[in-house]
C-alpha cells in the first residue's frame, strides 16, 4: 500500500469527522459557554454601573489676596463668604467645590477588555494542550481500536488525519466558538444594562496590530545586541509552546484514559523533581547563566530554544512509534 494517498486520506478524515461529530459538537458548546461567560462577567460592572464617581466632593478655600490674582473666568467659580476670626475681626474667604473625579464607563472598557484578554489567554492555553491530548482519543475502547485500525488506509494517513483533528480542526473550533460567544454577548448585553461595550474581536485585532507594530518599531530602534535578545526570547517562547503541545500529543498516545490529567500529573512530578535538584545544588546556576546573556551573545537562549525543538520532535516521533505498535488489545492504563 502506498504510504500516502490523498483520496484515502480524505476518506479517512471524513470518516473520523463523522465518527467524532457528536463529541466535537459537545466540546464546541462547552467552549462557547466558557468563552461567553469569560467575556460577559468582566464587563458586567461596566454594563450595569455606568459612570462612577471616585471619592467625595472637595471644597477649596482661598483668601482674598489669592482670589484677586485669579482671572475673571476663574473668579466666577468661587463664592464669597464673610466670616469672623476668633477675635471677632471680619475676614473674607472664597470657596469653590471641586467635584470628584468621574471614571466614565468608556474609560473602564479598555481595562475590562484587558482582564478579559487574560482570561481568554488562559482558556486558549488550556485548549491548546487539551486538543493535543485528544490526538488518539478514538482508541480508548477495543471496538474503537478495531474500527480505526481496520480502516483501508496507511498508518501515515491515519496519523495525519488525527493530527488535523487535534490541531487545525480544534483551532477552528476555538476561533468560531470565541466569535460566536462575543457576538452573543454583544446581543444580550442590552438586557443587562444600558451601556454597550464594543466587540472583543475588534479590540483584540486592534490591540494585536498595535502590539506587533510597536514590537517591530522597537526592533528597529534598539541596539543590535538587544534586538538579538528580543528575537531569541520570541523564538524560545514559540519553541516552548511547541514542546508543550508535543508533550500532550505523546501523553495522548501513551495514556488511553484521561490523557490530559495524567500527562499534567507527569509534568508536575518532573517539574517538582527538577526544582528539588536545583535547590539541592544551590539553585544559582540558571541565575548566573541568564545574567550573562549579553556576554554570551544570546547563545544560551538559542540553545534552550533548540533543546525545546529537539524535545518536541522527539516526543512527536515517540507518539508515532507508540501508534505504530498499537494492537487491538493493549494494557488497560498504557498503550505500551
Coordinates of C-alpha atoms in Angstrom, one line a residue:
X1 CA 0.0 0.0 0.0
X2 CA 1.3 3.4 -0.9
X3 CA 2.3 5.2 2.3
X4 CA 0.2 8.3 1.5
X5 CA -2.7 8.7 -0.9
X6 CA -4.8 11.9 -1.0
X7 CA -8.0 10.2 -1.7
X8 CA -7.6 7.6 1.1
X9 CA -6.5 10.4 3.4
X10 CA -9.6 12.4 2.6
X11 CA -11.9 9.4 3.2
X12 CA -10.2 8.7 6.5
X13 CA -10.6 12.4 7.5
X14 CA -14.3 12.4 6.6
X15 CA -14.9 9.1 8.5
X16 CA -13.1 10.4 11.5
X17 CA -15.1 13.7 11.4
X18 CA -18.5 11.9 11.2
X19 CA -17.4 9.4 13.9
X20 CA -16.5 12.2 16.4
X21 CA -19.2 14.7 15.3
X22 CA -21.2 14.3 18.5
X23 CA -18.1 14.7 20.6
X24 CA -17.0 17.8 18.6
X25 CA -20.3 19.5 18.9
X26 CA -20.3 18.9 22.7
X27 CA -16.8 20.3 23.1
X28 CA -17.7 23.3 20.9
X29 CA -20.7 24.1 23.0
X30 CA -18.6 23.8 26.2
X31 CA -16.1 26.2 24.6
X32 CA -18.9 28.6 23.6
X33 CA -20.3 28.6 27.1
X34 CA -16.9 29.2 28.7
X35 CA -16.0 32.0 26.3
X36 CA -19.4 33.6 26.7
X37 CA -19.1 33.9 30.5
X38 CA -15.4 34.8 30.3
X39 CA -16.3 37.8 28.1
X40 CA -19.5 38.8 29.8
X41 CA -18.6 38.6 33.5
X42 CA -15.7 41.2 33.4
X43 CA -17.9 43.6 31.6
X44 CA -20.9 43.2 33.9
X45 CA -19.9 46.2 36.1
X46 CA -19.4 48.4 33.1
X47 CA -22.8 47.4 31.7
X48 CA -24.7 47.9 34.9
X49 CA -22.8 50.7 36.8
X50 CA -22.0 53.2 34.0
X51 CA -20.1 56.3 35.1
X52 CA -18.6 56.0 38.6
X53 CA -17.5 58.9 40.9
X54 CA -14.3 58.2 42.8
X55 CA -14.2 59.8 46.2
X56 CA -16.3 62.7 47.7
X57 CA -16.6 66.4 46.5
X58 CA -13.8 68.6 48.0
X59 CA -14.1 72.3 49.0
X60 CA -11.2 74.6 48.1
X61 CA -10.8 77.7 50.4
X62 CA -8.6 80.7 49.4
X63 CA -8.2 84.1 50.9
X64 CA -8.9 87.4 49.3
X65 CA -5.3 88.1 48.3
X66 CA -5.2 84.8 46.3
X67 CA -8.6 85.4 44.8
X68 CA -7.6 88.8 43.4
X69 CA -4.7 87.1 41.5
X70 CA -7.1 84.9 39.6
X71 CA -8.5 85.7 36.2
X72 CA -12.2 86.8 35.9
X73 CA -13.2 83.4 34.5
X74 CA -11.6 81.6 37.4
X75 CA -13.1 84.0 39.9
X76 CA -16.6 83.1 38.8
X77 CA -16.1 79.6 40.1
X78 CA -15.8 80.9 43.7
X79 CA -18.4 82.1 46.1
X80 CA -17.7 84.8 48.7
X81 CA -18.3 84.2 52.4
X82 CA -18.0 86.9 55.1
X83 CA -16.7 85.4 58.3
X84 CA -15.1 86.5 61.6
X85 CA -11.9 85.2 63.1
X86 CA -11.5 84.2 66.7
X87 CA -11.2 87.8 67.8
X88 CA -14.3 88.9 66.0
X89 CA -12.5 90.7 63.2
X90 CA -14.2 90.4 59.8
X91 CA -12.4 88.2 57.2
X92 CA -13.4 87.3 53.7
X93 CA -12.9 83.8 52.2
X94 CA -13.7 82.4 48.8
X95 CA -15.0 78.8 48.5
X96 CA -15.1 76.5 45.4
X97 CA -16.5 73.0 45.3
X98 CA -14.3 70.5 43.4
X99 CA -16.4 67.6 42.1
X100 CA -14.9 64.1 42.5
X101 CA -13.2 62.5 39.5
X102 CA -15.7 60.6 37.4
X103 CA -14.5 57.4 35.9
X104 CA -16.6 57.1 32.8
X105 CA -17.8 53.7 31.6
X106 CA -16.0 54.3 28.3
X107 CA -12.6 54.7 30.1
X108 CA -13.2 51.4 32.0
X109 CA -14.0 49.4 28.9
X110 CA -10.3 49.1 27.9
X111 CA -9.5 47.8 31.4
X112 CA -12.2 45.2 31.3
X113 CA -11.1 44.2 27.8
X114 CA -7.6 43.6 29.2
X115 CA -8.9 41.5 32.1
X116 CA -11.0 39.5 29.6
X117 CA -8.0 39.0 27.3
X118 CA -6.1 37.4 30.2
X119 CA -9.0 35.0 30.8
X120 CA -9.1 34.2 27.1
X121 CA -5.4 33.6 27.0
X122 CA -5.6 31.1 29.9
X123 CA -8.6 29.4 28.2
X124 CA -6.8 29.2 24.8
X125 CA -3.7 27.8 26.5
X126 CA -5.7 25.1 28.2
X127 CA -7.4 24.1 24.9
X128 CA -4.0 24.2 23.1
X129 CA -2.9 21.3 25.4
X130 CA -6.3 19.7 25.7
X131 CA -6.7 19.4 22.0
X132 CA -3.3 17.7 21.7
X133 CA -4.4 15.2 24.4
X134 CA -7.3 14.2 22.1
X135 CA -4.8 13.1 19.4
X136 CA -5.6 9.4 19.9
X137 CA -8.8 9.6 21.9
X138 CA -10.6 7.5 19.3
X139 CA -8.6 4.4 20.6
X140 CA -10.0 4.3 24.1
X141 CA -12.0 1.1 23.7
X142 CA -11.5 -2.2 22.0
X143 CA -14.3 -1.5 19.5
X144 CA -12.9 1.9 18.6
X145 CA -9.4 0.5 18.0
X146 CA -10.8 -2.2 15.7
X147 CA -12.8 0.3 13.7
X148 CA -9.8 2.7 13.3
X149 CA -7.0 0.2 12.8
X150 CA -9.1 -1.7 10.2
X151 CA -9.6 1.3 8.0
X152 CA -8.2 0.8 4.5
X153 CA -5.6 3.5 4.9
X154 CA -1.9 3.6 5.7
X155 CA -0.5 4.5 9.1
X156 CA 0.7 7.8 7.8
X157 CA -2.7 8.7 6.5
X158 CA -4.3 7.8 9.8
X159 CA -1.8 9.8 11.8
X160 CA -2.1 12.9 9.6
X161 CA -5.9 12.7 9.8
X162 CA -5.7 12.6 13.6
X163 CA -3.2 15.5 13.7
X164 CA -5.6 17.6 11.5
X165 CA -8.3 16.8 14.1
X166 CA -6.1 17.7 17.0
X167 CA -4.6 20.9 15.7
X168 CA -6.3 22.7 12.7
X169 CA -9.9 21.4 13.5
X170 CA -9.6 22.3 17.2
X171 CA -8.1 25.7 16.3
X172 CA -11.0 26.4 14.0
X173 CA -13.5 25.2 16.7
X174 CA -11.9 27.5 19.3
X175 CA -11.9 30.6 17.0
X176 CA -15.5 30.0 15.9
X177 CA -16.6 29.5 19.5
X178 CA -15.0 32.7 20.6
X179 CA -16.5 34.7 17.7
X180 CA -20.0 33.4 18.3
X181 CA -19.6 33.9 22.1
X182 CA -18.6 37.5 21.6
X183 CA -21.5 38.2 19.2
X184 CA -23.9 36.5 21.6
X185 CA -22.6 38.6 24.5
X186 CA -23.0 41.8 22.4
X187 CA -26.6 40.8 21.6
X188 CA -27.7 40.1 25.2
X189 CA -25.8 42.9 27.0
X190 CA -28.7 45.4 26.4
X191 CA -30.8 43.1 28.6
X192 CA -28.3 43.6 31.5
X193 CA -27.7 47.3 31.4
X194 CA -27.9 50.5 29.3
X195 CA -24.2 50.6 28.3
X196 CA -22.7 48.7 25.4
X197 CA -19.0 47.9 25.3
X198 CA -17.8 47.1 21.9
X199 CA -16.9 43.7 20.5
X200 CA -13.8 41.9 21.9
X201 CA -13.0 40.8 18.4
X202 CA -12.5 44.4 17.2
X203 CA -10.5 45.3 20.4
X204 CA -8.2 42.3 20.1
X205 CA -7.5 42.8 16.4
X206 CA -6.6 46.5 17.1
X207 CA -4.5 45.7 20.1
X208 CA -2.7 42.9 18.3
X209 CA -1.9 45.1 15.4
X210 CA -0.6 47.9 17.7
X211 CA 1.5 45.3 19.6
X212 CA 3.2 44.0 16.5
X213 CA 3.8 47.5 15.2
X214 CA 5.3 48.5 18.5
X215 CA 7.4 45.3 18.5
X216 CA 8.7 46.0 15.0
X217 CA 9.4 49.6 15.8
X218 CA 11.3 48.6 19.0
X219 CA 13.4 46.1 16.9
X220 CA 14.4 48.9 14.6
X221 CA 15.5 51.4 17.2
X222 CA 17.1 49.0 19.7
X223 CA 20.8 48.2 19.8
X224 CA 21.8 45.1 17.7
X225 CA 22.6 43.1 20.9
X226 CA 19.2 43.9 22.5
X227 CA 17.5 43.1 19.2
X228 CA 19.1 39.7 19.1
X229 CA 17.9 39.1 22.7
X230 CA 14.3 40.0 21.8
X231 CA 14.3 37.7 18.7
X232 CA 15.9 34.9 20.7
X233 CA 13.3 35.2 23.5
X234 CA 10.5 35.2 20.9
X235 CA 11.8 32.0 19.3
X236 CA 12.3 30.4 22.7
X237 CA 8.7 31.2 23.6
X238 CA 7.4 29.6 20.4
X239 CA 9.6 26.5 20.9
X240 CA 8.2 26.2 24.4
X241 CA 4.7 26.2 23.1
X242 CA 5.6 23.5 20.6
X243 CA 7.2 21.4 23.3
X244 CA 4.1 21.7 25.4
X245 CA 1.9 20.7 22.5
X246 CA 4.1 17.7 21.6
X247 CA 4.2 16.6 25.2
X248 CA 0.4 16.2 25.3
X249 CA 0.5 14.5 21.9
X250 CA 2.8 11.9 23.4
X251 CA 0.6 11.7 26.5
X252 CA -2.4 11.0 24.3
X253 CA -0.5 8.2 22.6
X254 CA 0.7 6.6 25.9
X255 CA -2.3 7.1 28.1
X256 CA -5.6 5.7 26.7
X257 CA -7.7 7.1 29.5
X258 CA -7.6 10.7 31.0
X259 CA -4.5 11.6 28.9
X260 CA -4.7 15.3 29.8
X261 CA -4.8 14.7 33.5
X262 CA -2.2 12.0 33.5
X263 CA 0.2 14.0 31.3
X264 CA -0.2 17.1 33.5
X265 CA 0.5 14.9 36.6
X266 CA 3.7 13.6 35.0
X267 CA 4.8 17.1 34.1
X268 CA 4.1 18.2 37.7
X269 CA 6.2 15.3 39.1
X270 CA 9.1 16.0 36.7
X271 CA 9.0 19.8 37.5
X272 CA 9.0 19.1 41.2
X273 CA 11.9 16.7 41.0
X274 CA 13.8 19.3 38.8
X275 CA 13.1 22.1 41.3
X276 CA 14.3 19.9 44.2
X277 CA 17.5 19.1 42.3
X278 CA 18.1 22.8 41.5
X279 CA 17.6 23.7 45.2
X280 CA 19.8 20.9 46.3
X281 CA 22.6 22.0 44.0
X282 CA 22.4 25.6 45.2
X283 CA 20.0 26.9 42.6
X284 CA 22.4 29.6 41.4
X285 CA 23.4 28.1 38.1
X286 CA 20.5 29.3 36.0
X287 CA 20.6 32.8 37.5
X288 CA 24.3 33.1 36.7
X289 CA 23.8 31.9 33.2
X290 CA 20.9 34.2 32.3
X291 CA 22.6 37.2 34.0
X292 CA 25.4 36.8 31.4
X293 CA 23.1 36.7 28.3
X294 CA 24.6 39.8 26.8
X295 CA 28.1 38.4 27.3
X296 CA 27.2 35.1 25.8
X297 CA 25.7 36.8 22.7
X298 CA 22.3 35.0 23.2
X299 CA 23.9 31.6 22.6
X300 CA 22.3 30.2 25.7
X301 CA 18.8 31.4 24.7
X302 CA 19.1 29.9 21.2
X303 CA 20.5 26.7 22.8
X304 CA 17.5 26.5 25.0
X305 CA 15.1 27.0 22.0
X306 CA 17.0 24.3 20.1
X307 CA 16.7 22.0 23.1
X308 CA 12.9 22.6 23.2
X309 CA 12.7 22.0 19.5
X310 CA 14.6 18.7 19.6
X311 CA 12.5 17.5 22.5
X312 CA 9.3 18.4 20.6
X313 CA 10.4 16.5 17.6
X314 CA 11.5 13.6 19.8
X315 CA 8.1 13.5 21.5
X316 CA 6.3 13.5 18.2
X317 CA 8.4 10.7 16.9
X318 CA 7.7 8.7 20.1
X319 CA 4.0 9.3 19.7
X320 CA 4.2 8.0 16.1
X321 CA 6.2 5.0 17.3
X322 CA 3.6 4.2 20.0
X323 CA 0.8 4.4 17.5
X324 CA 2.6 2.1 15.0
X325 CA 2.8 -0.6 17.7
X326 CA -0.8 -0.3 18.9
X327 CA -2.8 -3.5 18.9
X328 CA -6.5 -4.2 19.4
X329 CA -5.8 -5.5 22.9
X330 CA -3.5 -3.3 24.9
X331 CA -2.6 -2.6 28.5
X332 CA -5.5 -1.0 30.4
X333 CA -3.6 2.1 31.5
X334 CA -0.7 2.3 29.0
X335 CA -0.5 1.9 25.2
X336 CA 2.9 0.1 25.6

